[in-house]
PDB file of C-alpha atoms and ligand atoms in Angstrom:
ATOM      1  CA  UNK A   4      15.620 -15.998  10.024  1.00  0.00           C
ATOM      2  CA  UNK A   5      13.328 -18.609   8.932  1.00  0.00           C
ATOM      3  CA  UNK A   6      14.246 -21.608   7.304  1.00  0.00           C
ATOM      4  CA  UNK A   7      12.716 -22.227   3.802  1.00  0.00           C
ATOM      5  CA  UNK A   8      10.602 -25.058   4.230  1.00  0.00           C
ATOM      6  CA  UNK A   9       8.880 -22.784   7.079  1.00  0.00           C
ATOM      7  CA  UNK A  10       9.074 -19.832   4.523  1.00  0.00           C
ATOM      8  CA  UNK A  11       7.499 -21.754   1.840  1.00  0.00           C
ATOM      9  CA  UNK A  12       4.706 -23.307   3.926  1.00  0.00           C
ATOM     10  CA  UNK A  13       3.854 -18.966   5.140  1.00  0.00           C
ATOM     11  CA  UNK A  14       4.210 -18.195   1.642  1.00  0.00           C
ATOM     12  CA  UNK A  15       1.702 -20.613   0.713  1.00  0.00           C
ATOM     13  CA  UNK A  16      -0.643 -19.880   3.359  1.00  0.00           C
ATOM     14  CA  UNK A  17      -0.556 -15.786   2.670  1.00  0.00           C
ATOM     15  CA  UNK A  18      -1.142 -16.775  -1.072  1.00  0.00           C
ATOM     16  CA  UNK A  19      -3.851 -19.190  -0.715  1.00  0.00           C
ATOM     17  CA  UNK A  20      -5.862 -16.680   1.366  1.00  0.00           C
ATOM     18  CA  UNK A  21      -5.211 -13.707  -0.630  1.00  0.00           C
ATOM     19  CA  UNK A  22      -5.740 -15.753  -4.195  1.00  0.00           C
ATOM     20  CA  UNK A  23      -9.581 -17.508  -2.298  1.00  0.00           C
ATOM     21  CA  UNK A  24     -10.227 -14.056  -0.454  1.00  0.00           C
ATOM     22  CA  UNK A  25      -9.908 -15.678   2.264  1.00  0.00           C
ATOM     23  CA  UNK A  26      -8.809 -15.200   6.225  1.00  0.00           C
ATOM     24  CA  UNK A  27      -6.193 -17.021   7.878  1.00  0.00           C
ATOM     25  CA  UNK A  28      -5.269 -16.787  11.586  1.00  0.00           C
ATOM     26  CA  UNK A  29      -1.877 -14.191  12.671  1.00  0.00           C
ATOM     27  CA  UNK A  30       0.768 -16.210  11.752  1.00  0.00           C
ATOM     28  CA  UNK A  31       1.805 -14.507  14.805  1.00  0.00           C
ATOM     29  CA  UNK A  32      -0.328 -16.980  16.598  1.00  0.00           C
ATOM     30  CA  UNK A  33       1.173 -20.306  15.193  1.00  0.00           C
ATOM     31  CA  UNK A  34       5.561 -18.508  14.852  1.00  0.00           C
ATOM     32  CA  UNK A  35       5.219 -16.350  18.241  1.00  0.00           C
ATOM     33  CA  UNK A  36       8.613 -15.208  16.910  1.00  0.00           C
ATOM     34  CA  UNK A  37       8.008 -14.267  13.633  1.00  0.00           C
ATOM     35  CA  UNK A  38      10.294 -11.065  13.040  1.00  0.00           C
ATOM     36  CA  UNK A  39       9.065  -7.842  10.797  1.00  0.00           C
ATOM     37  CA  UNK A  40      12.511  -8.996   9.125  1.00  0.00           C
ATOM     38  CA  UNK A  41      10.848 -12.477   8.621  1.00  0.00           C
ATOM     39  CA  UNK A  42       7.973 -10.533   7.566  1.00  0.00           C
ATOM     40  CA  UNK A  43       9.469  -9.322   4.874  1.00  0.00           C
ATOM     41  CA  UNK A  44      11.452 -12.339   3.577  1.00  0.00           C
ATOM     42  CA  UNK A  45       7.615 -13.817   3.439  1.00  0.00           C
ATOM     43  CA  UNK A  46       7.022 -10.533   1.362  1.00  0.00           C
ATOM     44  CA  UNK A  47       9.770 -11.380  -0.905  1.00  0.00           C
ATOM     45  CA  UNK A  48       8.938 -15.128  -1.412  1.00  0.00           C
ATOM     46  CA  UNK A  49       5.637 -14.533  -2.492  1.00  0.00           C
ATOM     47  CA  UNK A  50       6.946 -11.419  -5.029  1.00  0.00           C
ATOM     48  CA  UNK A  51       9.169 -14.530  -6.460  1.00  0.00           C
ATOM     49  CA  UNK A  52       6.030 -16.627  -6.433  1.00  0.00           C
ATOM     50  CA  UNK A  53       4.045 -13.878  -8.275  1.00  0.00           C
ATOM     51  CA  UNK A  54       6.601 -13.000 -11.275  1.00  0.00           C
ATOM     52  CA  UNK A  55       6.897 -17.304 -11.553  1.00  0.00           C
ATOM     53  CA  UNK A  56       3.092 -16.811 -13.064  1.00  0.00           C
ATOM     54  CA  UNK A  57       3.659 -14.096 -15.033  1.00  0.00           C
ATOM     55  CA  UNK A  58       3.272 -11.058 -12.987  1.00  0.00           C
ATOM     56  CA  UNK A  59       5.549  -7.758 -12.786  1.00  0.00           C
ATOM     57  CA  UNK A  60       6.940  -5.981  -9.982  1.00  0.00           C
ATOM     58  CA  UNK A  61       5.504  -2.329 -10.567  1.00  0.00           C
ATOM     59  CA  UNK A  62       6.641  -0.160  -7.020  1.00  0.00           C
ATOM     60  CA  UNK A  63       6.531  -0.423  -3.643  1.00  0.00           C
ATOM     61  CA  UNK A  64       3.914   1.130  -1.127  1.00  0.00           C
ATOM     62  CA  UNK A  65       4.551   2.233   2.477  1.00  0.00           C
ATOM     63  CA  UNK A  66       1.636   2.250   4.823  1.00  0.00           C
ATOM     64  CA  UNK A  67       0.828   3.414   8.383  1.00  0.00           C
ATOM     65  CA  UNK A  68       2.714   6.922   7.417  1.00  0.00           C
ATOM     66  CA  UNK A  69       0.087   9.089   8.937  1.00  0.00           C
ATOM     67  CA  UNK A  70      -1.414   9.523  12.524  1.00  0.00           C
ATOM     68  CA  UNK A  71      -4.748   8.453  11.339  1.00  0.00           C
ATOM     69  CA  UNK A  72      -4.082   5.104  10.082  1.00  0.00           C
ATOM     70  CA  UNK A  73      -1.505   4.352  12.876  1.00  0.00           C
ATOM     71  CA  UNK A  74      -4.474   5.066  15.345  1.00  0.00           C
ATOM     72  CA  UNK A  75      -6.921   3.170  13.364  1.00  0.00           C
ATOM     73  CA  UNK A  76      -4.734   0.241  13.183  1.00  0.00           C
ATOM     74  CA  UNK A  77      -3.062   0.282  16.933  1.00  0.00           C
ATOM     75  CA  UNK A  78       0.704  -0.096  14.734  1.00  0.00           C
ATOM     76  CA  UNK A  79       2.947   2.760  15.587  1.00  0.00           C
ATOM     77  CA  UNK A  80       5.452   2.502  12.742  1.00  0.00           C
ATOM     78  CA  UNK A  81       5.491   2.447   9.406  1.00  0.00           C
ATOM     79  CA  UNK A  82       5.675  -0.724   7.231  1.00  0.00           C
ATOM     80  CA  UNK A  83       6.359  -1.493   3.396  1.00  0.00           C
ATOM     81  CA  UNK A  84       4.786  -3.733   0.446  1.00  0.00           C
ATOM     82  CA  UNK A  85       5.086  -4.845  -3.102  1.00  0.00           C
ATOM     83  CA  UNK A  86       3.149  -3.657  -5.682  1.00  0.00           C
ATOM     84  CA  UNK A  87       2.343  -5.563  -8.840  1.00  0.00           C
ATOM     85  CA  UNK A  88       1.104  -5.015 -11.873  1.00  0.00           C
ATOM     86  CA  UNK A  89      -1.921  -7.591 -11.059  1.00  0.00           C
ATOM     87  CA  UNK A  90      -3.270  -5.155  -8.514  1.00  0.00           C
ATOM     88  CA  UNK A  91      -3.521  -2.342 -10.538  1.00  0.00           C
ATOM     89  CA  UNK A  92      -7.578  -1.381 -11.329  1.00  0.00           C
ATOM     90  CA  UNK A  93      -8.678   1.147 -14.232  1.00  0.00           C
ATOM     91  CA  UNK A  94     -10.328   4.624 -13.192  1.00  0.00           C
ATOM     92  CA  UNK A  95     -14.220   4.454 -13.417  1.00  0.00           C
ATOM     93  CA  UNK A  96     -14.016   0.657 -13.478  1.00  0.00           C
ATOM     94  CA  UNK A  97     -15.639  -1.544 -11.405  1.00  0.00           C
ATOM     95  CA  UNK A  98     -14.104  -4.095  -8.646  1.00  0.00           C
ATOM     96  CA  UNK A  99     -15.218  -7.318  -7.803  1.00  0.00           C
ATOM     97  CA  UNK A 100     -16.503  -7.714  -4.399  1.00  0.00           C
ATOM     98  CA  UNK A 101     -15.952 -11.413  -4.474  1.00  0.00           C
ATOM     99  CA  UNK A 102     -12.229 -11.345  -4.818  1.00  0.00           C
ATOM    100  CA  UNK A 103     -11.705  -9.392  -1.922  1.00  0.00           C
ATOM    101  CA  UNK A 104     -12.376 -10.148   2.292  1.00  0.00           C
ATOM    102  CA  UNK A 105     -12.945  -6.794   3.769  1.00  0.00           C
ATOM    103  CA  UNK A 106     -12.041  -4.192   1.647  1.00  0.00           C
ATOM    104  CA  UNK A 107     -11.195  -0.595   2.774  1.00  0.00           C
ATOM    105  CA  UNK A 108     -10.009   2.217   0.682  1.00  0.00           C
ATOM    106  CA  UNK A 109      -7.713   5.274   1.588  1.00  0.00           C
ATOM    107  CA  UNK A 110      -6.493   8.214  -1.087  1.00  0.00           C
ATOM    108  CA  UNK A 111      -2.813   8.784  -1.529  1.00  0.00           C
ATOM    109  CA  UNK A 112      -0.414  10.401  -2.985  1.00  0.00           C
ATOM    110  CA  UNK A 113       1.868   8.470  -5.531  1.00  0.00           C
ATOM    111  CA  UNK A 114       5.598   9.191  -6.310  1.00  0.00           C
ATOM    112  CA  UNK A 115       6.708   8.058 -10.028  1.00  0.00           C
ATOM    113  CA  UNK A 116      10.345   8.429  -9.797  1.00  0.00           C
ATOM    114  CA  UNK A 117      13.370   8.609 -12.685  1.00  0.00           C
ATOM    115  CA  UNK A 118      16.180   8.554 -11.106  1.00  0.00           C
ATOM    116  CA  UNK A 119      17.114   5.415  -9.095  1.00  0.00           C
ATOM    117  CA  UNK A 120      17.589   6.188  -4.836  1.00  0.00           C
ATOM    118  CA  UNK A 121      19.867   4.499  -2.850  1.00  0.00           C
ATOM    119  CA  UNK A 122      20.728   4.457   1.057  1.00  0.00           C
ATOM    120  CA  UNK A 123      20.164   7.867   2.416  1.00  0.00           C
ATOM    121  CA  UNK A 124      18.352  10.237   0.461  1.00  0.00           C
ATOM    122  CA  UNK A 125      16.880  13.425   1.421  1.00  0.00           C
ATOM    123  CA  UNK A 126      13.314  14.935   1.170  1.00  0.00           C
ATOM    124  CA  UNK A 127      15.384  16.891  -1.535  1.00  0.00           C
ATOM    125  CA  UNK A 128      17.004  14.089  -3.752  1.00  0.00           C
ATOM    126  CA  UNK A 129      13.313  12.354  -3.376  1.00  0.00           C
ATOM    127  CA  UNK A 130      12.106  15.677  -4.922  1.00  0.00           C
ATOM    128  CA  UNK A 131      14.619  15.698  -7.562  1.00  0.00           C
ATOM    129  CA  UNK A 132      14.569  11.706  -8.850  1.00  0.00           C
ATOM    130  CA  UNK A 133      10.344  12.141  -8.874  1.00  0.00           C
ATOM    131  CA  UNK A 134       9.089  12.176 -12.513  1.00  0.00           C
ATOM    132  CA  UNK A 135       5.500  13.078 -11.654  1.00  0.00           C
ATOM    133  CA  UNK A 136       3.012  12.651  -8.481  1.00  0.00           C
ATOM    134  CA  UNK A 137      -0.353  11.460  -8.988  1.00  0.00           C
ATOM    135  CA  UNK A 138      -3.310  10.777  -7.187  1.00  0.00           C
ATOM    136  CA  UNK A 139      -3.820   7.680  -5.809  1.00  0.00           C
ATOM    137  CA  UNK A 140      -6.758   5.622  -3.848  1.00  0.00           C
ATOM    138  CA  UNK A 141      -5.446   2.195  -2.192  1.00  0.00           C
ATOM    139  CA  UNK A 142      -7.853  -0.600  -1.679  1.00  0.00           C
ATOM    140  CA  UNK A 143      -6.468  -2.715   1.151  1.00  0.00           C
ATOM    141  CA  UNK A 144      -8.176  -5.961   2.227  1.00  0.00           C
ATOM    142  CA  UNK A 145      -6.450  -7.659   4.824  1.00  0.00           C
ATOM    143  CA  UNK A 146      -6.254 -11.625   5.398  1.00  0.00           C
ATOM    144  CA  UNK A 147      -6.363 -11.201   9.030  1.00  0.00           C
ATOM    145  CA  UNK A 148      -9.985 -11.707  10.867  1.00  0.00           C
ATOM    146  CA  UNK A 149     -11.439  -8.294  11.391  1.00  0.00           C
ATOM    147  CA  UNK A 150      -8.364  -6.588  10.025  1.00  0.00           C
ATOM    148  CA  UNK A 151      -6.563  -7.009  13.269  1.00  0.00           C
ATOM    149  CA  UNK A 152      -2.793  -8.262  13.326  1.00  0.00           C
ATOM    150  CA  UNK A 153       0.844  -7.071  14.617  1.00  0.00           C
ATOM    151  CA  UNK A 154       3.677  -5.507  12.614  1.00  0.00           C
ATOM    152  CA  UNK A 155       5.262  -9.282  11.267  1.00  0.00           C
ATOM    153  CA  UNK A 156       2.074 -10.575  10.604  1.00  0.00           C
ATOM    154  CA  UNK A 157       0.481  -7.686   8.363  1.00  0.00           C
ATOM    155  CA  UNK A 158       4.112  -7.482   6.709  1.00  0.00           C
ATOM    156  CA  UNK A 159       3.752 -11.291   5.518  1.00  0.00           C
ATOM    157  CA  UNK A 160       0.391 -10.484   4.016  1.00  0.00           C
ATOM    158  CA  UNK A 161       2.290  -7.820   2.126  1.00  0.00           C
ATOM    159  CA  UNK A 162       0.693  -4.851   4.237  1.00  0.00           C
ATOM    160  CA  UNK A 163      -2.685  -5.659   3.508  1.00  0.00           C
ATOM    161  CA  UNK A 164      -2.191  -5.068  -0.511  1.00  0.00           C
ATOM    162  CA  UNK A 165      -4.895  -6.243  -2.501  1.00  0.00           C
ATOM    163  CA  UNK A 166      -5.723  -3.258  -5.519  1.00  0.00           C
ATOM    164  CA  UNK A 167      -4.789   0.312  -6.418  1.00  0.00           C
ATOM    165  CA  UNK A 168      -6.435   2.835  -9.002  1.00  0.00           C
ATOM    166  CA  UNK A 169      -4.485   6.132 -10.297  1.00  0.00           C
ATOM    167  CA  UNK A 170      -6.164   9.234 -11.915  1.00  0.00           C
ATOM    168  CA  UNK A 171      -6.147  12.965 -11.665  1.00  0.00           C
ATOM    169  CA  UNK A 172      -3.536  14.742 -13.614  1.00  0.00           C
ATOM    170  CA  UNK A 173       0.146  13.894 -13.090  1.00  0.00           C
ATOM    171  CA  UNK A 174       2.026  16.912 -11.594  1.00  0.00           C
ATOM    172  CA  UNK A 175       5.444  17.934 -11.091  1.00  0.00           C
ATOM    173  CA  UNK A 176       5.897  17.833  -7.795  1.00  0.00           C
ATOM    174  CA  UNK A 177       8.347  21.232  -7.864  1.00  0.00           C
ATOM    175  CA  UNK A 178       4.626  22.642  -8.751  1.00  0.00           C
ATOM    176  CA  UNK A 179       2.482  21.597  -5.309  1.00  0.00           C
ATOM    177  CA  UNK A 180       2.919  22.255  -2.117  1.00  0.00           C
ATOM    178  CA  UNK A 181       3.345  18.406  -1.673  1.00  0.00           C
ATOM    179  CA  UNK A 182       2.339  19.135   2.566  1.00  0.00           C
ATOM    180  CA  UNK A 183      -1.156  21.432   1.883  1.00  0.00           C
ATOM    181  CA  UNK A 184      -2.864  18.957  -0.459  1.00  0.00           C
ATOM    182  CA  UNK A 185      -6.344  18.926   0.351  1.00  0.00           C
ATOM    183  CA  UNK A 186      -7.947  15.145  -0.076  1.00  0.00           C
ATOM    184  CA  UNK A 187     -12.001  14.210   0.189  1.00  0.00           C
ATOM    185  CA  UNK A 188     -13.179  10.947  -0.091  1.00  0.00           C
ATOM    186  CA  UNK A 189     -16.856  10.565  -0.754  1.00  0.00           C
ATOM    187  CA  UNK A 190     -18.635   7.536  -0.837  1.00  0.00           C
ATOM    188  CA  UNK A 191     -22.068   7.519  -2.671  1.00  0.00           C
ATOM    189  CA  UNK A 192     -21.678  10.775  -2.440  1.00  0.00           C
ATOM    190  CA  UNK A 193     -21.263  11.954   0.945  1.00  0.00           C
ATOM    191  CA  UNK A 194     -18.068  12.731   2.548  1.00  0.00           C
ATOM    192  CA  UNK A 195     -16.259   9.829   4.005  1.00  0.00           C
ATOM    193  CA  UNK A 196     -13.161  11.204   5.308  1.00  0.00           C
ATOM    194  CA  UNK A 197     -10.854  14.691   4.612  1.00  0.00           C
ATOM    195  CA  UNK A 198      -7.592  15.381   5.237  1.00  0.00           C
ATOM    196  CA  UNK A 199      -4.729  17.328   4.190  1.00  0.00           C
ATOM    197  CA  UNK A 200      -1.180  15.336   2.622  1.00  0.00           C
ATOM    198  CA  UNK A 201       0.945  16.873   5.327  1.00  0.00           C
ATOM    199  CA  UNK A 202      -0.660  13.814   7.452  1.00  0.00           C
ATOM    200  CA  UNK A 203       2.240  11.747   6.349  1.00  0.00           C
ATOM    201  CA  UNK A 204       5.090  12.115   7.605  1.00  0.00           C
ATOM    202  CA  UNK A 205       4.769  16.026   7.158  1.00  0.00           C
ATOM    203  CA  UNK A 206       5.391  15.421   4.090  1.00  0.00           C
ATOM    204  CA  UNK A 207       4.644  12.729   1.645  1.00  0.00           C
ATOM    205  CA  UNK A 208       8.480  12.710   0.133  1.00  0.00           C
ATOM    206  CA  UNK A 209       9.733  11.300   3.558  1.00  0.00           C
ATOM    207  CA  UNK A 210       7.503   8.498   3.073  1.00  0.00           C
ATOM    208  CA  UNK A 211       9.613   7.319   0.273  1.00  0.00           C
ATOM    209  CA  UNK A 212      13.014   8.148   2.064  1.00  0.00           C
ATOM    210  CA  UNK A 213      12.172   5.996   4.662  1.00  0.00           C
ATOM    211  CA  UNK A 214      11.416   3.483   1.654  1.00  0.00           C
ATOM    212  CA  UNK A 215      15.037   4.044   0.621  1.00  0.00           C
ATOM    213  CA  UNK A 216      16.547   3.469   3.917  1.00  0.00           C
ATOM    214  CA  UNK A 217      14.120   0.348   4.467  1.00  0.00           C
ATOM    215  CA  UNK A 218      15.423  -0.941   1.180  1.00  0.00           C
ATOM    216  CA  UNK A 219      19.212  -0.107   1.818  1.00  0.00           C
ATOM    217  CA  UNK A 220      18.920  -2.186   5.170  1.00  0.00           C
ATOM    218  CA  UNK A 221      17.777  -5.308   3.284  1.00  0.00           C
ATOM    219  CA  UNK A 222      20.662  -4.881   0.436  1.00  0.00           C
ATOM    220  CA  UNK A 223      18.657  -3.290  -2.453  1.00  0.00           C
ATOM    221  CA  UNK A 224      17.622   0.297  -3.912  1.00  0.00           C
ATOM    222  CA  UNK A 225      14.419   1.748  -5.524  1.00  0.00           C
ATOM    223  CA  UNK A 226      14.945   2.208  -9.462  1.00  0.00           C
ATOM    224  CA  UNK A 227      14.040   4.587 -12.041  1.00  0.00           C
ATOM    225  CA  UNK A 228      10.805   3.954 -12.919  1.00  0.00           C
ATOM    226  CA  UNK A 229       8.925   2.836  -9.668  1.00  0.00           C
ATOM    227  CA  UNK A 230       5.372   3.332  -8.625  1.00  0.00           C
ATOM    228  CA  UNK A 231       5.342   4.248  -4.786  1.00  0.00           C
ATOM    229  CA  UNK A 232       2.509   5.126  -2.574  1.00  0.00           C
ATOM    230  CA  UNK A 233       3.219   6.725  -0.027  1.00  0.00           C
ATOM    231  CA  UNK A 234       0.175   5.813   2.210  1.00  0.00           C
ATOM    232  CA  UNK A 235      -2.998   6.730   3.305  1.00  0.00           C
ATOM    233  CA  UNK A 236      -3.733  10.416   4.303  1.00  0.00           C
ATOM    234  CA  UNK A 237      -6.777   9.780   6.088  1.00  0.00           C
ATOM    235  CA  UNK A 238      -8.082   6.302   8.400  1.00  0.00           C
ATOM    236  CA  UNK A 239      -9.167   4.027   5.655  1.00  0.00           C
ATOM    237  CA  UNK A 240     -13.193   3.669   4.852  1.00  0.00           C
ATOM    238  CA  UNK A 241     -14.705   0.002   4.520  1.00  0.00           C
ATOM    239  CA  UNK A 242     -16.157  -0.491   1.345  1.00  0.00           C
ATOM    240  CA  UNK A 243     -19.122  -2.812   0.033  1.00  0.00           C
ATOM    241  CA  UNK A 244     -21.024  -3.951  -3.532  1.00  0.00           C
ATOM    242  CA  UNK A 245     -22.757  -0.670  -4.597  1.00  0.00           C
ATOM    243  CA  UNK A 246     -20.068   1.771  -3.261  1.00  0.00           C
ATOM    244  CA  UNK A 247     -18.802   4.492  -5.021  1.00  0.00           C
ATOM    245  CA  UNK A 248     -15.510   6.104  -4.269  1.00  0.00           C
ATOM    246  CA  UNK A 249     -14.973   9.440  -5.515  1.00  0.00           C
ATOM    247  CA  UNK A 250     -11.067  10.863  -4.191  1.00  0.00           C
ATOM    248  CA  UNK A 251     -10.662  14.537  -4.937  1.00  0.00           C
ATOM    249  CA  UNK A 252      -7.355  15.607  -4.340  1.00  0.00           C
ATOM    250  CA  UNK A 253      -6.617  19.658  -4.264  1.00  0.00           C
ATOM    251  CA  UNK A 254      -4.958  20.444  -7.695  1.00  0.00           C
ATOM    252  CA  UNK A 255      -4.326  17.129  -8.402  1.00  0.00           C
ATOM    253  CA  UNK A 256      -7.379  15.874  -9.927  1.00  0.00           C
ATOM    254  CA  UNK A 257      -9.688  12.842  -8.500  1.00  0.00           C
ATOM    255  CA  UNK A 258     -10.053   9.268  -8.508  1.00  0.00           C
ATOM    256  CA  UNK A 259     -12.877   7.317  -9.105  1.00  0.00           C
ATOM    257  CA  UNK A 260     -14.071   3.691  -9.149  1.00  0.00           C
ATOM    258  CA  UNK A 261     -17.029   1.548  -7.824  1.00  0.00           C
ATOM    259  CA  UNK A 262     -17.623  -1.895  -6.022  1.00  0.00           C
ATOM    260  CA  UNK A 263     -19.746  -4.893  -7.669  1.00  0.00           C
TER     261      UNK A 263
HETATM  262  C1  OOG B  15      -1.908  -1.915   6.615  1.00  0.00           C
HETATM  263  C2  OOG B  15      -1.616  -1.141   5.353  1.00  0.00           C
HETATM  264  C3  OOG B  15      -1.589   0.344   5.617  1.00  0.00           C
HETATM  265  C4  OOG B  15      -1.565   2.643   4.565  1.00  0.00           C
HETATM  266  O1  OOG B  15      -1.660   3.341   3.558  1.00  0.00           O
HETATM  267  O2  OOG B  15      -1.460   3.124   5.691  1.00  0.00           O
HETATM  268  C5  OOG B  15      -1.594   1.172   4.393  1.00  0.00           C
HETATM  269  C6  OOG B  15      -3.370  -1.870   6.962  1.00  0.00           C
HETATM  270  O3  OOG B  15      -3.845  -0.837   7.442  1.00  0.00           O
HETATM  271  O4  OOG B  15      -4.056  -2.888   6.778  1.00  0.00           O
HETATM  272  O5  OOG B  15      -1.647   0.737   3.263  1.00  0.00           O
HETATM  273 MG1   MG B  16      -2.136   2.321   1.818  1.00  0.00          MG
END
């Protein structure tokens, strides 16, 4: 466990460079023994730090849930962030190049649940507590040179979080086949990367029971009311000023927003 004038001084560092758009070295580098439990205290500390100027927590997301980002990232589990109501973008808008590093972008499917989910759930009582699913594309920008890191370190940079966008039309998910959705992402209008949602996990639900265990292990539950993605389908696509993303997701609807 790290003490908290060690926490504090991570905290500060992981908020300085997201808040300039900025890199920073691993903090893997400097604490050799930095823990993915530590990771996630760092993760915590800087949620704290966040609602003290006025932010809300909003849901979680869970990343590296499909073969194609654990490839493209050399991490071979999955890890969890915070998501706030800061990093949320408007469909069709436009995001600012200059607050971000190294932007990538990656289309997922988000759970909206009702019900709160504690401990062990099943694929079934996932299912059951979900209002609606939506379509969702991640933009992830991570603080580490050349997006490279290790589990602990891309955990205290709160899995690479930086902005999300929603669109489409929410669905019940008793009404998909939640495994066969079909996702395209084009960028200026060429296709960037395809895949189907079975990707994660087999299926997306077990992203979020994983969530639920993850949380039960650290003492806390997901409540009625959260936004969780469930992580990226496909490897993610760097992005640049000029880009437009268009996500079409199979019966769902698409996503889209552009880069200035
Ligand atoms: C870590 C975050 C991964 C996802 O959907 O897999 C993630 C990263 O790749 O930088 O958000
Ligand atoms: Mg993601």
């Amino acid at each position: 466990m790290l003490d908290p004038t060690t926490l504090a001084k991570l905290a500060d560092r992981v908020i300085a460079a997201q808040d300039n758009a900025r890199t920073m070295p691993k903090l893997t580098d400097e604490y050799p023994s930095l823990s993915v439990a530590d990771g996630y205290d760092v993760q915590d500390e800087l949620c704290r730090r966040w609602i003290a100027r006025g932010d809300r927590c909003i849901g979680v997301k869970a990343g590296l849930t499909s073969k194609a980002k654990m490839d493209q990232m050399g991490i071979d589990v999955p890890g969890f962030g915070i998501l706030m109501a800061s990093f949320a973008r408007p469909e069709n808008s436009a995001l600012d190049m200059k607050e971000l590093v190294h932007p990538r972008v990656e289309a997922e499917i988000a759970f909206v649940t009702k019900a709160k989910l504690q401990g062990e759930v099943s694929v079934e009582e996932v299912m059951a507590a979900t209002d609606y699913v939506i379509p969702a594309v991640e933009v992830i920008d991570s603080r580490y040179e050349q997006f490279k890191f290790d589990l602990p370190s891309v955990i205290a940079d709160n899995t690479s979080s930086a902005r999300y966008v929603t669109g489409g039309r929410p669905r019940d998910p008793h009404s998909l086949d939640l495994r066969t959705i079909g996702v395209v992402i084009e960028k200026n209008g060429e296709i960037a990367a395809l895949g189907a949602s079975a990707a994660v996990l087999n299926h997306p639900a077990l992203a979020v029971v994983m969530l639920v265990k993850h949380l039960a292990g650290r003492g806390s539950a997901l409540p009625a009311g959260s936004f969780v993605m469930t992580g990226g389908i496909t490897a993610a696509i760097p992005v640049a000023a000029g880009d437009n993303i268009h996500a079409r997701f199979q019966d769902m609807g698409s996503v889209s927003f552009r880069f200035v």
